[in-house]
């Protein structure tokens, strides 16, 4: 029995090698801002500098938010520089070039990110880096870039994978709904590091590592080619799903998918359920804070995607929640929170509408345990955290508890904490010592 168990554990243990970088870059999940969810293709240096200045002014920088990332559409569309082969920054949007805006961002004590794709063109049809990895990595380094988001558009037919992936969940099963398009499944035991997708992303990793500059490498292959099994050795984070959209059904769907990937979270490597939509679309105030809290406890990169000069006080307070940031940036505990119970569904149910509702994780920064409870239903409902169900809390009857949203000390709570939650809201508890 023991042998069988250890074999199963080994078979699904992620690669131990990781992209370990200087000055701890990429060791903890990234904190920052990106232009795409707020502005799409309509990006320029004014918008980038507005975001950077607001990050300082609003106190986000003081909390550790550091990357200001330019997404797609920063370059001249149809050509590279015929002499240097470099991508040409669009000077109608960035009059000082990318290096100009990089200097200004650095002057604020922040870091700057750029975007490209592991294909011939980006998703908006601009020149991308497949075949030009060295040229582009060199240009990015010279311009002062600190972060690269590397998308998966514009892949020519001779670079597509031989097989489509069906990705197992955290316990090695294939939950219902994860294999919608298995037209050409890989044989059992196929090593996805043999795939062309792996090669496309590895070529850019090697080009970045060859530069005399530390550039955080954020893979965006939409979870394809079972990236969870090779993401840790290739990048600092890797997208595990398709793009997020600013509405609850999308947020819940991605939270459900990522909940099965928590064994892959650790120092230097983080599955990425995509950038934040807090402040965007039709998310209610409950949905905004549930989205942020779930992303924070999953130790996802937290990349803000809203116009910061326009953000409401309520949404800003969510992004600045000290308890969640402390949990997320724990320098001692690398693992994320894990679901300890699904709640609405039986445990391990794959359900895009009702993700796991009960999560817990240890925290050195909070000197205790973080507990999250979600109401995934469409109406108000009660959720109960029972200490004897929570792995970190079994063994004592009563604990000191703080409500992470209000900061209120709830005192010594015996056996369980029960709370009524509005639709799509979360309770976040900081559970301290036994009492
Ligand atoms: C990723 O690699 C690092 C360094 O080798 C290791 O500490 C970490 O545990 C790995 N992550 C996972 C999820 O195995
Ligand atoms: C291409 O690069 C050369 C050499 O740096 C430069 O002189 C020229 O202006 C660039 N052309 C464009 C269109 O950016
Ligand atoms: C795809 O074709 C291009 C252009 O001929 C070539 O440079 C590249 O090596 C090919 N890729 C693969 C994976 O064979
Ligand atoms: C927001 O929009 C999505 C997608 O259009 C829809 O499914 C959802 O019900 C809407 N939510 C609210 C609170 O209006
Ligand atoms: C700011 O918010 C207003 C009202 O919510 C909206 O109409 C406007 O488009 C927003 N501006 C930006 C830059 O997002
Ligand atoms: C998975 O799908 C099968 C067949 O559609 C169904 O019988 C089973 O209950 C589903 N399991 C879960 C956990 O949803």
PDB file of N, CA and C and ligand atoms in Angstrom, residues 174-177 345-351, ligand 6:
ATOM      1  N   UNK A 174      -8.796  12.492 -14.279  1.00  0.00           N
ATOM      2  CA  UNK A 174      -9.239  13.381 -15.347  1.00  0.00           C
ATOM      3  C   UNK A 174     -10.674  13.776 -15.067  1.00  0.00           C
ATOM      4  N   UNK A 175     -10.875  14.898 -14.371  1.00  0.00           N
ATOM      5  CA  UNK A 175     -12.239  15.243 -13.983  1.00  0.00           C
ATOM      6  C   UNK A 175     -13.097  15.564 -15.203  1.00  0.00           C
ATOM      7  N   UNK A 176     -14.379  15.363 -15.061  1.00  0.00           N
ATOM      8  CA  UNK A 176     -15.309  15.622 -16.164  1.00  0.00           C
ATOM      9  C   UNK A 176     -15.123  17.038 -16.693  1.00  0.00           C
ATOM     10  N   UNK A 177     -15.079  17.142 -17.995  1.00  0.00           N
ATOM     11  CA  UNK A 177     -15.073  18.475 -18.576  1.00  0.00           C
ATOM     12  C   UNK A 177     -13.692  19.003 -18.893  1.00  0.00           C
ATOM     13  N   UNK A 345     -20.486  20.945  -3.685  1.00  0.00           N
ATOM     14  CA  UNK A 345     -20.373  19.638  -4.340  1.00  0.00           C
ATOM     15  C   UNK A 345     -19.614  18.649  -3.460  1.00  0.00           C
ATOM     16  N   UNK A 346     -19.700  17.349  -3.766  1.00  0.00           N
ATOM     17  CA  UNK A 346     -18.793  16.391  -3.131  1.00  0.00           C
ATOM     18  C   UNK A 346     -17.339  16.746  -3.468  1.00  0.00           C
ATOM     19  N   UNK A 347     -16.399  16.361  -2.595  1.00  0.00           N
ATOM     20  CA  UNK A 347     -14.994  16.698  -2.815  1.00  0.00           C
ATOM     21  C   UNK A 347     -14.509  16.227  -4.191  1.00  0.00           C
ATOM     22  N   UNK A 348     -13.627  17.006  -4.764  1.00  0.00           N
ATOM     23  CA  UNK A 348     -12.964  16.739  -6.055  1.00  0.00           C
ATOM     24  C   UNK A 348     -13.906  16.801  -7.241  1.00  0.00           C
ATOM     25  N   UNK A 349     -15.063  17.426  -7.087  1.00  0.00           N
ATOM     26  CA  UNK A 349     -15.968  17.580  -8.236  1.00  0.00           C
ATOM     27  C   UNK A 349     -15.496  18.733  -9.111  1.00  0.00           C
ATOM     28  N   UNK A 350     -15.372  18.473 -10.393  1.00  0.00           N
ATOM     29  CA  UNK A 350     -15.027  19.511 -11.358  1.00  0.00           C
ATOM     30  C   UNK A 350     -16.309  20.209 -11.779  1.00  0.00           C
ATOM     31  N   UNK A 351     -16.493  21.455 -11.362  1.00  0.00           N
ATOM     32  CA  UNK A 351     -17.737  22.161 -11.655  1.00  0.00           C
ATOM     33  C   UNK A 351     -17.430  23.643 -11.892  1.00  0.00           C
TER      34      UNK A 351
HETATM   35  C1  LIG B   6     -18.734  12.532 -14.604  1.00  0.00           C
HETATM   36  O1  LIG B   6     -19.514  12.208 -15.722  1.00  0.00           O
HETATM   37  C2  LIG B   6     -20.188  10.962 -15.622  1.00  0.00           C
HETATM   38  C3  LIG B   6     -20.837  10.653 -16.948  1.00  0.00           C
HETATM   39  O2  LIG B   6     -21.355  11.824 -17.542  1.00  0.00           O
HETATM   40  C4  LIG B   6     -21.191  11.049 -14.455  1.00  0.00           C
HETATM   41  O3  LIG B   6     -21.847   9.795 -14.306  1.00  0.00           O
HETATM   42  C5  LIG B   6     -20.438  11.360 -13.187  1.00  0.00           C
HETATM   43  O4  LIG B   6     -21.331  11.545 -12.123  1.00  0.00           O
HETATM   44  C6  LIG B   6     -19.610  12.621 -13.347  1.00  0.00           C
HETATM   45  N1  LIG B   6     -18.757  12.814 -12.177  1.00  0.00           N
HETATM   46  C7  LIG B   6     -18.615  13.978 -11.569  1.00  0.00           C
HETATM   47  C8  LIG B   6     -17.696  13.962 -10.397  1.00  0.00           C
HETATM   48  O5  LIG B   6     -19.173  14.992 -11.929  1.00  0.00           O
END
